[in-house]
Every structure is written in C-alpha cells, then in structure tokens.
Amino acid sequence: MRSIEHGKRNGFASLGKGGLNRDSFPMRLFAKGNARHWNPADIDFSQDARDIAAMTDDERWWTFALAAQFMAGEESVTQDLQPFVAAMAAEGRLADEMYLTQFVFEEAKHTDAFRRWFDAVGMTDDLHSYIEFNEHYMQIFTEELPASLYALADDPSPRNQVRASVTYNHIVEGTLALTGYFTWAKICTSRGILPGMQQVIKHIGDDERRHMAWGTFTCRRHVAADDAMYDVVDERMQELIVPSMGVVTGTFDKVEADGGQVPFGVDMNELAEYAMDKLGRRLGAIESARGADLAVIDVDASPEALEERFHVEDSRELAAAAI
Ligand SMILES: [Fe+2]
Ligand SMILES: [Fe+2]
C-alpha cells in the first residue's frame, strides 16, 4: 500500500494507476482556478483616481476605510492560510494541497490589487488609522484568525480543521468579505464610479467563491465522518458572531462619533441582515452533510453550486438597488 503522508512516503500519488482523481472536488476547483488567472497589474486605475478626487470628505474616508480593511484582511489571509496547506500536505491529501497552493497565491494577488489601487489614487501615507479604530476588526484579524489557523501547526485534528475553516472560510470570507463586496457594489455600481476597483472586486469575488466552496467542502467532509463536528461548526460560529457583526457596524459607529454622514446610501441594518443571512445559509449547507457518505461528499459539487446561487441572488438584488 502506497502512502504519501508526511514521514511515511513510499510512493507518489501522481504515479499511481489512473493518475489523479480529476472528479474530486478540490481538483475541480484547482482546474477552474487555473483557467481564470488574472493579473492585478493589467487593471487601469486612472479613472478611479479622478473619482476619488471628486468625492466629498465623508465619501473618501468611507471608501478608504473599506479598501484598507480589505487590503489588511487579504494580507492576513495570505499569511494565515499556510498552516492549512501544511496540514493537508502532511495528511497526504494531494488534491487539497494543490488547490490550497492556488488559493494562497490568489490571496497574495488580492493584497497586491488593493495596494496597486491605493498607490494609483495617491494614498502612500500610513493607513493604519483606517482600521485600528475598529476593535472587532483587530480582534478578528490579529487574534482569532491567526490563532485558529496556527493551532493546526501543533494539532491538525478534525476539530481544529473545522474551527480554522469556520473562522477563515465562513466568517472572514463568507461573512465579512461578502458583506464588503455588497458595500463596494453600492458605492461603485450605483454611481458608475471607480471602474478599476469594480474590476478588482469582480475578479476577487470570482476567486472567493471557490475559496468559500472549499471551506464548505472541508467542513462537510468532517461532519460526514463524525457528527460531533457539526457542534464544533456551530460553537465556532457562535463565538464569532458578535465580533464579526462588530466589524460591520464599527465603521458606522466611527462616522457617527466623528459627527460625519454615512455616504452612498449604505445602511447598517441592511448590511447586518445581509451578513447574517449568508452565515445561516452556509451553516445549512454544512448541516446537510450530517450522516452523508464520505465518497459522495468528495465528488459532490453542491458547495460550489451554493456559492454560484448566492452570486446570482446578489447580482439581482444589486441590480434592483441600483434602479
Ligand atoms: Fe481574498
Ligand atoms: Fe479568499
């Protein structure tokens, strides 16, 4: 029997009879991502610089705060995914390892795209003041996210994998980033401004749907293998609901405390509702794996279908909001 687990390698998955299983879910995500490469350096931000210059102070501050939160978030997830790559490699899950190498490369590109945007609009001073007022943001990105991912370095148990995935894929990507795209769409699409940023968000959103689908897949396979893992999913989500809602509402509180106006018709309750809805539906997708056959989970495309469905619904909702 061949093994490619770390420390036990006596063969190679790619040399085995039948080759790699192209139908496995992570291999399909890998192939899809390879077909959709994009280069942040190809995006033209010259109109964005003119649009920023034409904004009111409140609009500009809100736009920079949103972009700074995104950029620091992308940098964090670039770094913090690495223990998950190592855990999959050590277990000999080659398809997951291959997909995660693409995943981490995409997060690095996302960081680069936001940095190029800030450079193009002339914001090269220190930007920490756009995130540090938000204590919940700092809690998630400097404590919760790295702690739950780096726990895998010491103990890559299913429980720790589920906690890491819920934090990374379902809270940071599935709730915070998705709510952020919704806000970008309100800013950009409703006014027809920031065409470079619109392209960035479109490409990133496309990558992120695959990332979140991988997270749902990972939680599903652990829940199918051990039903107690569903409680771990639920427990981690409960732990992070308050800080993640705080990330969303923190920017509104700051504007109010400073006596400013919330621009672009962005509504706090609408955003909070949007975030909670996404969380609930993703939890439902994981729940449906309880008692399921692991062999079926491995080739089941439903996590991807779920993200595509969200995307279609969001596009519809935003088109209606823009009228
Ligand atoms: Fe990203
Ligand atoms: Fe991501």
PDB file of N, CA and C in Angstrom, residues 25-109:
ATOM      1  N   PHE A  25     -13.553  17.096  -5.579  1.00  0.00           N
ATOM      2  CA  PHE A  25     -13.980  18.495  -5.526  1.00  0.00           C
ATOM      3  C   PHE A  25     -12.802  19.471  -5.549  1.00  0.00           C
ATOM      4  N   PRO A  26     -11.762  19.265  -4.701  1.00  0.00           N
ATOM      5  CA  PRO A  26     -10.641  20.219  -4.760  1.00  0.00           C
ATOM      6  C   PRO A  26      -9.923  20.226  -6.105  1.00  0.00           C
ATOM      7  N   MET A  27      -9.836  19.086  -6.795  1.00  0.00           N
ATOM      8  CA  MET A  27      -9.187  19.076  -8.114  1.00  0.00           C
ATOM      9  C   MET A  27     -10.004  19.884  -9.120  1.00  0.00           C
ATOM     10  N   ARG A  28     -11.328  19.823  -8.986  1.00  0.00           N
ATOM     11  CA  ARG A  28     -12.165  20.609  -9.907  1.00  0.00           C
ATOM     12  C   ARG A  28     -11.991  22.104  -9.658  1.00  0.00           C
ATOM     13  N   LEU A  29     -11.906  22.475  -8.371  1.00  0.00           N
ATOM     14  CA  LEU A  29     -11.681  23.890  -8.054  1.00  0.00           C
ATOM     15  C   LEU A  29     -10.333  24.346  -8.607  1.00  0.00           C
ATOM     16  N   PHE A  30      -9.339  23.482  -8.491  1.00  0.00           N
ATOM     17  CA  PHE A  30      -7.984  23.783  -8.983  1.00  0.00           C
ATOM     18  C   PHE A  30      -8.016  24.030 -10.498  1.00  0.00           C
ATOM     19  N   ALA A  31      -8.685  23.148 -11.222  1.00  0.00           N
ATOM     20  CA  ALA A  31      -8.746  23.285 -12.686  1.00  0.00           C
ATOM     21  C   ALA A  31      -9.484  24.563 -13.073  1.00  0.00           C
ATOM     22  N   LYS A  32     -10.561  24.847 -12.353  1.00  0.00           N
ATOM     23  CA  LYS A  32     -11.347  26.046 -12.659  1.00  0.00           C
ATOM     24  C   LYS A  32     -10.514  27.313 -12.417  1.00  0.00           C
ATOM     25  N   GLY A  33      -9.801  27.325 -11.295  1.00  0.00           N
ATOM     26  CA  GLY A  33      -8.967  28.489 -10.968  1.00  0.00           C
ATOM     27  C   GLY A  33      -7.849  28.684 -11.987  1.00  0.00           C
ATOM     28  N   ASN A  34      -7.257  27.574 -12.435  1.00  0.00           N
ATOM     29  CA  ASN A  34      -6.173  27.694 -13.434  1.00  0.00           C
ATOM     30  C   ASN A  34      -6.669  28.325 -14.721  1.00  0.00           C
ATOM     31  N   ALA A  35      -7.939  28.113 -15.030  1.00  0.00           N
ATOM     32  CA  ALA A  35      -8.489  28.670 -16.268  1.00  0.00           C
ATOM     33  C   ALA A  35      -8.864  30.143 -16.116  1.00  0.00           C
ATOM     34  N   ARG A  36      -8.796  30.642 -14.883  1.00  0.00           N
ATOM     35  CA  ARG A  36      -9.289  32.016 -14.637  1.00  0.00           C
ATOM     36  C   ARG A  36      -8.241  32.945 -14.057  1.00  0.00           C
ATOM     37  N   HIS A  37      -6.992  32.743 -14.420  1.00  0.00           N
ATOM     38  CA  HIS A  37      -5.960  33.628 -13.880  1.00  0.00           C
ATOM     39  C   HIS A  37      -6.151  35.063 -14.354  1.00  0.00           C
ATOM     40  N   TRP A  38      -5.821  35.992 -13.500  1.00  0.00           N
ATOM     41  CA  TRP A  38      -5.872  37.420 -13.853  1.00  0.00           C
ATOM     42  C   TRP A  38      -4.673  38.087 -13.193  1.00  0.00           C
ATOM     43  N   ASN A  39      -4.296  39.225 -13.750  1.00  0.00           N
ATOM     44  CA  ASN A  39      -3.105  39.911 -13.254  1.00  0.00           C
ATOM     45  C   ASN A  39      -3.482  41.307 -12.759  1.00  0.00           C
ATOM     46  N   PRO A  40      -3.303  41.582 -11.443  1.00  0.00           N
ATOM     47  CA  PRO A  40      -3.657  42.907 -10.913  1.00  0.00           C
ATOM     48  C   PRO A  40      -2.987  44.045 -11.685  1.00  0.00           C
ATOM     49  N   ALA A  41      -1.802  43.795 -12.239  1.00  0.00           N
ATOM     50  CA  ALA A  41      -1.069  44.861 -12.949  1.00  0.00           C
ATOM     51  C   ALA A  41      -1.756  45.264 -14.258  1.00  0.00           C
ATOM     52  N   ASP A  42      -2.681  44.439 -14.753  1.00  0.00           N
ATOM     53  CA  ASP A  42      -3.382  44.761 -16.007  1.00  0.00           C
ATOM     54  C   ASP A  42      -4.524  45.765 -15.816  1.00  0.00           C
ATOM     55  N   ILE A  43      -4.879  46.048 -14.552  1.00  0.00           N
ATOM     56  CA  ILE A  43      -6.062  46.884 -14.309  1.00  0.00           C
ATOM     57  C   ILE A  43      -5.681  48.374 -14.297  1.00  0.00           C
ATOM     58  N   ASP A  44      -6.468  49.156 -15.009  1.00  0.00           N
ATOM     59  CA  ASP A  44      -6.213  50.593 -15.144  1.00  0.00           C
ATOM     60  C   ASP A  44      -7.005  51.354 -14.066  1.00  0.00           C
ATOM     61  N   PHE A  45      -6.291  52.044 -13.169  1.00  0.00           N
ATOM     62  CA  PHE A  45      -6.957  52.760 -12.073  1.00  0.00           C
ATOM     63  C   PHE A  45      -6.994  54.274 -12.303  1.00  0.00           C
ATOM     64  N   SER A  46      -6.747  54.741 -13.525  1.00  0.00           N
ATOM     65  CA  SER A  46      -6.634  56.193 -13.715  1.00  0.00           C
ATOM     66  C   SER A  46      -7.973  56.918 -13.475  1.00  0.00           C
ATOM     67  N   GLN A  47      -9.076  56.297 -13.909  1.00  0.00           N
ATOM     68  CA  GLN A  47     -10.380  56.932 -13.648  1.00  0.00           C
ATOM     69  C   GLN A  47     -10.703  56.903 -12.153  1.00  0.00           C
ATOM     70  N   ASP A  48     -10.269  55.851 -11.466  1.00  0.00           N
ATOM     71  CA  ASP A  48     -10.504  55.755 -10.011  1.00  0.00           C
ATOM     72  C   ASP A  48      -9.881  56.958  -9.299  1.00  0.00           C
ATOM     73  N   ALA A  49      -8.672  57.348  -9.725  1.00  0.00           N
ATOM     74  CA  ALA A  49      -8.001  58.497  -9.088  1.00  0.00           C
ATOM     75  C   ALA A  49      -8.844  59.763  -9.279  1.00  0.00           C
ATOM     76  N   ARG A  50      -9.423  59.935 -10.464  1.00  0.00           N
ATOM     77  CA  ARG A  50     -10.268  61.122 -10.719  1.00  0.00           C
ATOM     78  C   ARG A  50     -11.554  61.046  -9.883  1.00  0.00           C
ATOM     79  N   ASP A  51     -12.132  59.857  -9.791  1.00  0.00           N
ATOM     80  CA  ASP A  51     -13.366  59.700  -8.996  1.00  0.00           C
ATOM     81  C   ASP A  51     -13.121  59.991  -7.517  1.00  0.00           C
ATOM     82  N   ILE A  52     -11.983  59.531  -7.010  1.00  0.00           N
ATOM     83  CA  ILE A  52     -11.640  59.783  -5.594  1.00  0.00           C
ATOM     84  C   ILE A  52     -11.493  61.294  -5.362  1.00  0.00           C
ATOM     85  N   ALA A  53     -10.834  61.977  -6.291  1.00  0.00           N
ATOM     86  CA  ALA A  53     -10.607  63.420  -6.145  1.00  0.00           C
ATOM     87  C   ALA A  53     -11.925  64.194  -6.128  1.00  0.00           C
ATOM     88  N   ALA A  54     -12.940  63.654  -6.805  1.00  0.00           N
ATOM     89  CA  ALA A  54     -14.235  64.351  -6.888  1.00  0.00           C
ATOM     90  C   ALA A  54     -15.164  64.053  -5.706  1.00  0.00           C
ATOM     91  N   MET A  55     -14.755  63.175  -4.796  1.00  0.00           N
ATOM     92  CA  MET A  55     -15.635  62.784  -3.675  1.00  0.00           C
ATOM     93  C   MET A  55     -15.654  63.832  -2.569  1.00  0.00           C
ATOM     94  N   THR A  56     -16.705  63.795  -1.731  1.00  0.00           N
ATOM     95  CA  THR A  56     -16.720  64.595  -0.501  1.00  0.00           C
ATOM     96  C   THR A  56     -15.777  63.923   0.501  1.00  0.00           C
ATOM     97  N   ASP A  57     -15.452  64.631   1.586  1.00  0.00           N
ATOM     98  CA  ASP A  57     -14.550  64.055   2.591  1.00  0.00           C
ATOM     99  C   ASP A  57     -15.133  62.775   3.198  1.00  0.00           C
ATOM    100  N   ASP A  58     -16.440  62.806   3.509  1.00  0.00           N
ATOM    101  CA  ASP A  58     -17.079  61.615   4.099  1.00  0.00           C
ATOM    102  C   ASP A  58     -17.021  60.434   3.136  1.00  0.00           C
ATOM    103  N   GLU A  59     -17.272  60.687   1.869  1.00  0.00           N
ATOM    104  CA  GLU A  59     -17.241  59.594   0.873  1.00  0.00           C
ATOM    105  C   GLU A  59     -15.838  59.014   0.743  1.00  0.00           C
ATOM    106  N   ARG A  60     -14.863  59.925   0.712  1.00  0.00           N
ATOM    107  CA  ARG A  60     -13.478  59.479   0.550  1.00  0.00           C
ATOM    108  C   ARG A  60     -13.033  58.655   1.763  1.00  0.00           C
ATOM    109  N   TRP A  61     -13.389  59.141   2.962  1.00  0.00           N
ATOM    110  CA  TRP A  61     -12.982  58.410   4.167  1.00  0.00           C
ATOM    111  C   TRP A  61     -13.595  57.006   4.166  1.00  0.00           C
ATOM    112  N   TRP A  62     -14.875  56.924   3.832  1.00  0.00           N
ATOM    113  CA  TRP A  62     -15.565  55.622   3.838  1.00  0.00           C
ATOM    114  C   TRP A  62     -14.917  54.675   2.823  1.00  0.00           C
ATOM    115  N   THR A  63     -14.616  55.193   1.658  1.00  0.00           N
ATOM    116  CA  THR A  63     -14.023  54.374   0.595  1.00  0.00           C
ATOM    117  C   THR A  63     -12.638  53.874   1.008  1.00  0.00           C
ATOM    118  N   PHE A  64     -11.842  54.769   1.603  1.00  0.00           N
ATOM    119  CA  PHE A  64     -10.505  54.348   2.040  1.00  0.00           C
ATOM    120  C   PHE A  64     -10.585  53.347   3.196  1.00  0.00           C
ATOM    121  N   ALA A  65     -11.534  53.566   4.125  1.00  0.00           N
ATOM    122  CA  ALA A  65     -11.663  52.632   5.252  1.00  0.00           C
ATOM    123  C   ALA A  65     -12.036  51.239   4.740  1.00  0.00           C
ATOM    124  N   LEU A  66     -12.954  51.190   3.784  1.00  0.00           N
ATOM    125  CA  LEU A  66     -13.364  49.890   3.238  1.00  0.00           C
ATOM    126  C   LEU A  66     -12.189  49.216   2.508  1.00  0.00           C
ATOM    127  N   ALA A  67     -11.476  49.988   1.697  1.00  0.00           N
ATOM    128  CA  ALA A  67     -10.355  49.416   0.943  1.00  0.00           C
ATOM    129  C   ALA A  67      -9.223  48.989   1.892  1.00  0.00           C
ATOM    130  N   ALA A  68      -8.983  49.780   2.948  1.00  0.00           N
ATOM    131  CA  ALA A  68      -7.905  49.439   3.891  1.00  0.00           C
ATOM    132  C   ALA A  68      -8.258  48.164   4.661  1.00  0.00           C
ATOM    133  N   GLN A  69      -9.548  48.038   5.055  1.00  0.00           N
ATOM    134  CA  GLN A  69      -9.965  46.816   5.757  1.00  0.00           C
ATOM    135  C   GLN A  69      -9.806  45.605   4.850  1.00  0.00           C
ATOM    136  N   PHE A  70     -10.154  45.779   3.594  1.00  0.00           N
ATOM    137  CA  PHE A  70      -9.980  44.674   2.647  1.00  0.00           C
ATOM    138  C   PHE A  70      -8.507  44.316   2.490  1.00  0.00           C
ATOM    139  N   MET A  71      -7.683  45.339   2.273  1.00  0.00           N
ATOM    140  CA  MET A  71      -6.267  45.066   1.968  1.00  0.00           C
ATOM    141  C   MET A  71      -5.581  44.374   3.143  1.00  0.00           C
ATOM    142  N   ALA A  72      -5.809  44.883   4.365  1.00  0.00           N
ATOM    143  CA  ALA A  72      -5.193  44.249   5.537  1.00  0.00           C
ATOM    144  C   ALA A  72      -5.749  42.832   5.725  1.00  0.00           C
ATOM    145  N   GLY A  73      -7.025  42.658   5.412  1.00  0.00           N
ATOM    146  CA  GLY A  73      -7.638  41.329   5.500  1.00  0.00           C
ATOM    147  C   GLY A  73      -7.007  40.361   4.510  1.00  0.00           C
ATOM    148  N   GLU A  74      -6.785  40.822   3.288  1.00  0.00           N
ATOM    149  CA  GLU A  74      -6.171  39.953   2.264  1.00  0.00           C
ATOM    150  C   GLU A  74      -4.746  39.576   2.670  1.00  0.00           C
ATOM    151  N   GLU A  75      -4.026  40.571   3.240  1.00  0.00           N
ATOM    152  CA  GLU A  75      -2.661  40.258   3.707  1.00  0.00           C
ATOM    153  C   GLU A  75      -2.709  39.192   4.809  1.00  0.00           C
ATOM    154  N   SER A  76      -3.659  39.347   5.741  1.00  0.00           N
ATOM    155  CA  SER A  76      -3.784  38.386   6.849  1.00  0.00           C
ATOM    156  C   SER A  76      -4.078  36.983   6.336  1.00  0.00           C
ATOM    157  N   VAL A  77      -5.032  36.879   5.394  1.00  0.00           N
ATOM    158  CA  VAL A  77      -5.403  35.533   4.944  1.00  0.00           C
ATOM    159  C   VAL A  77      -4.298  34.902   4.091  1.00  0.00           C
ATOM    160  N   THR A  78      -3.484  35.740   3.420  1.00  0.00           N
ATOM    161  CA  THR A  78      -2.333  35.204   2.678  1.00  0.00           C
ATOM    162  C   THR A  78      -1.403  34.480   3.649  1.00  0.00           C
ATOM    163  N   GLN A  79      -1.121  35.150   4.769  1.00  0.00           N
ATOM    164  CA  GLN A  79      -0.215  34.547   5.747  1.00  0.00           C
ATOM    165  C   GLN A  79      -0.858  33.384   6.490  1.00  0.00           C
ATOM    166  N   ASP A  80      -2.112  33.564   6.903  1.00  0.00           N
ATOM    167  CA  ASP A  80      -2.696  32.606   7.840  1.00  0.00           C
ATOM    168  C   ASP A  80      -3.199  31.318   7.195  1.00  0.00           C
ATOM    169  N   LEU A  81      -3.266  31.259   5.876  1.00  0.00           N
ATOM    170  CA  LEU A  81      -3.703  30.005   5.241  1.00  0.00           C
ATOM    171  C   LEU A  81      -2.605  28.946   5.266  1.00  0.00           C
ATOM    172  N   GLN A  82      -1.365  29.394   5.427  1.00  0.00           N
ATOM    173  CA  GLN A  82      -0.244  28.468   5.238  1.00  0.00           C
ATOM    174  C   GLN A  82      -0.278  27.238   6.145  1.00  0.00           C
ATOM    175  N   PRO A  83      -0.693  27.359   7.422  1.00  0.00           N
ATOM    176  CA  PRO A  83      -0.760  26.131   8.236  1.00  0.00           C
ATOM    177  C   PRO A  83      -1.759  25.098   7.676  1.00  0.00           C
ATOM    178  N   PHE A  84      -2.809  25.590   6.986  1.00  0.00           N
ATOM    179  CA  PHE A  84      -3.778  24.647   6.408  1.00  0.00           C
ATOM    180  C   PHE A  84      -3.144  23.906   5.227  1.00  0.00           C
ATOM    181  N   VAL A  85      -2.326  24.614   4.440  1.00  0.00           N
ATOM    182  CA  VAL A  85      -1.624  23.965   3.319  1.00  0.00           C
ATOM    183  C   VAL A  85      -0.722  22.865   3.888  1.00  0.00           C
ATOM    184  N   ALA A  86       0.012  23.226   4.944  1.00  0.00           N
ATOM    185  CA  ALA A  86       0.941  22.254   5.544  1.00  0.00           C
ATOM    186  C   ALA A  86       0.180  21.052   6.116  1.00  0.00           C
ATOM    187  N   ALA A  87      -0.985  21.314   6.734  1.00  0.00           N
ATOM    188  CA  ALA A  87      -1.770  20.211   7.320  1.00  0.00           C
ATOM    189  C   ALA A  87      -2.256  19.249   6.236  1.00  0.00           C
ATOM    190  N   MET A  88      -2.717  19.790   5.108  1.00  0.00           N
ATOM    191  CA  MET A  88      -3.197  18.934   4.018  1.00  0.00           C
ATOM    192  C   MET A  88      -2.037  18.154   3.403  1.00  0.00           C
ATOM    193  N   ALA A  89      -0.879  18.805   3.286  1.00  0.00           N
ATOM    194  CA  ALA A  89       0.305  18.123   2.739  1.00  0.00           C
ATOM    195  C   ALA A  89       0.715  16.970   3.656  1.00  0.00           C
ATOM    196  N   ALA A  90       0.723  17.241   4.967  1.00  0.00           N
ATOM    197  CA  ALA A  90       1.150  16.218   5.924  1.00  0.00           C
ATOM    198  C   ALA A  90       0.224  15.007   5.909  1.00  0.00           C
ATOM    199  N   GLU A  91      -1.087  15.251   5.686  1.00  0.00           N
ATOM    200  CA  GLU A  91      -2.048  14.144   5.651  1.00  0.00           C
ATOM    201  C   GLU A  91      -2.006  13.384   4.332  1.00  0.00           C
ATOM    202  N   GLY A  92      -1.273  13.912   3.357  1.00  0.00           N
ATOM    203  CA  GLY A  92      -1.239  13.259   2.047  1.00  0.00           C
ATOM    204  C   GLY A  92      -2.488  13.518   1.230  1.00  0.00           C
ATOM    205  N   ARG A  93      -3.201  14.612   1.535  1.00  0.00           N
ATOM    206  CA  ARG A  93      -4.375  14.997   0.735  1.00  0.00           C
ATOM    207  C   ARG A  93      -3.891  15.897  -0.411  1.00  0.00           C
ATOM    208  N   LEU A  94      -3.357  15.264  -1.427  1.00  0.00           N
ATOM    209  CA  LEU A  94      -2.689  16.000  -2.507  1.00  0.00           C
ATOM    210  C   LEU A  94      -3.628  16.960  -3.237  1.00  0.00           C
ATOM    211  N   ALA A  95      -4.873  16.551  -3.493  1.00  0.00           N
ATOM    212  CA  ALA A  95      -5.804  17.422  -4.222  1.00  0.00           C
ATOM    213  C   ALA A  95      -6.060  18.705  -3.419  1.00  0.00           C
ATOM    214  N   ASP A  96      -6.254  18.553  -2.093  1.00  0.00           N
ATOM    215  CA  ASP A  96      -6.469  19.744  -1.254  1.00  0.00           C
ATOM    216  C   ASP A  96      -5.202  20.608  -1.232  1.00  0.00           C
ATOM    217  N   GLU A  97      -4.055  19.939  -1.133  1.00  0.00           N
ATOM    218  CA  GLU A  97      -2.789  20.683  -1.104  1.00  0.00           C
ATOM    219  C   GLU A  97      -2.608  21.466  -2.409  1.00  0.00           C
ATOM    220  N   MET A  98      -2.875  20.827  -3.543  1.00  0.00           N
ATOM    221  CA  MET A  98      -2.721  21.509  -4.833  1.00  0.00           C
ATOM    222  C   MET A  98      -3.668  22.695  -4.923  1.00  0.00           C
ATOM    223  N   TYR A  99      -4.927  22.472  -4.518  1.00  0.00           N
ATOM    224  CA  TYR A  99      -5.880  23.585  -4.581  1.00  0.00           C
ATOM    225  C   TYR A  99      -5.456  24.722  -3.645  1.00  0.00           C
ATOM    226  N   LEU A 100      -5.003  24.388  -2.430  1.00  0.00           N
ATOM    227  CA  LEU A 100      -4.642  25.445  -1.470  1.00  0.00           C
ATOM    228  C   LEU A 100      -3.410  26.250  -1.906  1.00  0.00           C
ATOM    229  N   THR A 101      -2.528  25.650  -2.689  1.00  0.00           N
ATOM    230  CA  THR A 101      -1.396  26.453  -3.181  1.00  0.00           C
ATOM    231  C   THR A 101      -1.906  27.538  -4.134  1.00  0.00           C
ATOM    232  N   GLN A 102      -2.927  27.197  -4.922  1.00  0.00           N
ATOM    233  CA  GLN A 102      -3.533  28.188  -5.817  1.00  0.00           C
ATOM    234  C   GLN A 102      -4.279  29.248  -4.983  1.00  0.00           C
ATOM    235  N   PHE A 103      -4.972  28.761  -3.955  1.00  0.00           N
ATOM    236  CA  PHE A 103      -5.774  29.602  -3.066  1.00  0.00           C
ATOM    237  C   PHE A 103      -4.874  30.669  -2.422  1.00  0.00           C
ATOM    238  N   VAL A 104      -3.728  30.249  -1.895  1.00  0.00           N
ATOM    239  CA  VAL A 104      -2.874  31.206  -1.180  1.00  0.00           C
ATOM    240  C   VAL A 104      -2.245  32.198  -2.181  1.00  0.00           C
ATOM    241  N   PHE A 105      -1.946  31.739  -3.383  1.00  0.00           N
ATOM    242  CA  PHE A 105      -1.439  32.626  -4.442  1.00  0.00           C
ATOM    243  C   PHE A 105      -2.495  33.685  -4.785  1.00  0.00           C
ATOM    244  N   GLU A 106      -3.756  33.250  -4.842  1.00  0.00           N
ATOM    245  CA  GLU A 106      -4.826  34.212  -5.143  1.00  0.00           C
ATOM    246  C   GLU A 106      -4.954  35.257  -4.042  1.00  0.00           C
ATOM    247  N   GLU A 107      -4.813  34.844  -2.779  1.00  0.00           N
ATOM    248  CA  GLU A 107      -4.897  35.829  -1.682  1.00  0.00           C
ATOM    249  C   GLU A 107      -3.761  36.858  -1.802  1.00  0.00           C
ATOM    250  N   ALA A 108      -2.581  36.386  -2.206  1.00  0.00           N
ATOM    251  CA  ALA A 108      -1.457  37.318  -2.401  1.00  0.00           C
ATOM    252  C   ALA A 108      -1.782  38.305  -3.526  1.00  0.00           C
ATOM    253  N   LYS A 109      -2.409  37.799  -4.591  1.00  0.00           N
ATOM    254  CA  LYS A 109      -2.795  38.700  -5.692  1.00  0.00           C
ATOM    255  C   LYS A 109      -3.831  39.724  -5.226  1.00  0.00           C
TER     256      LYS A 109
END
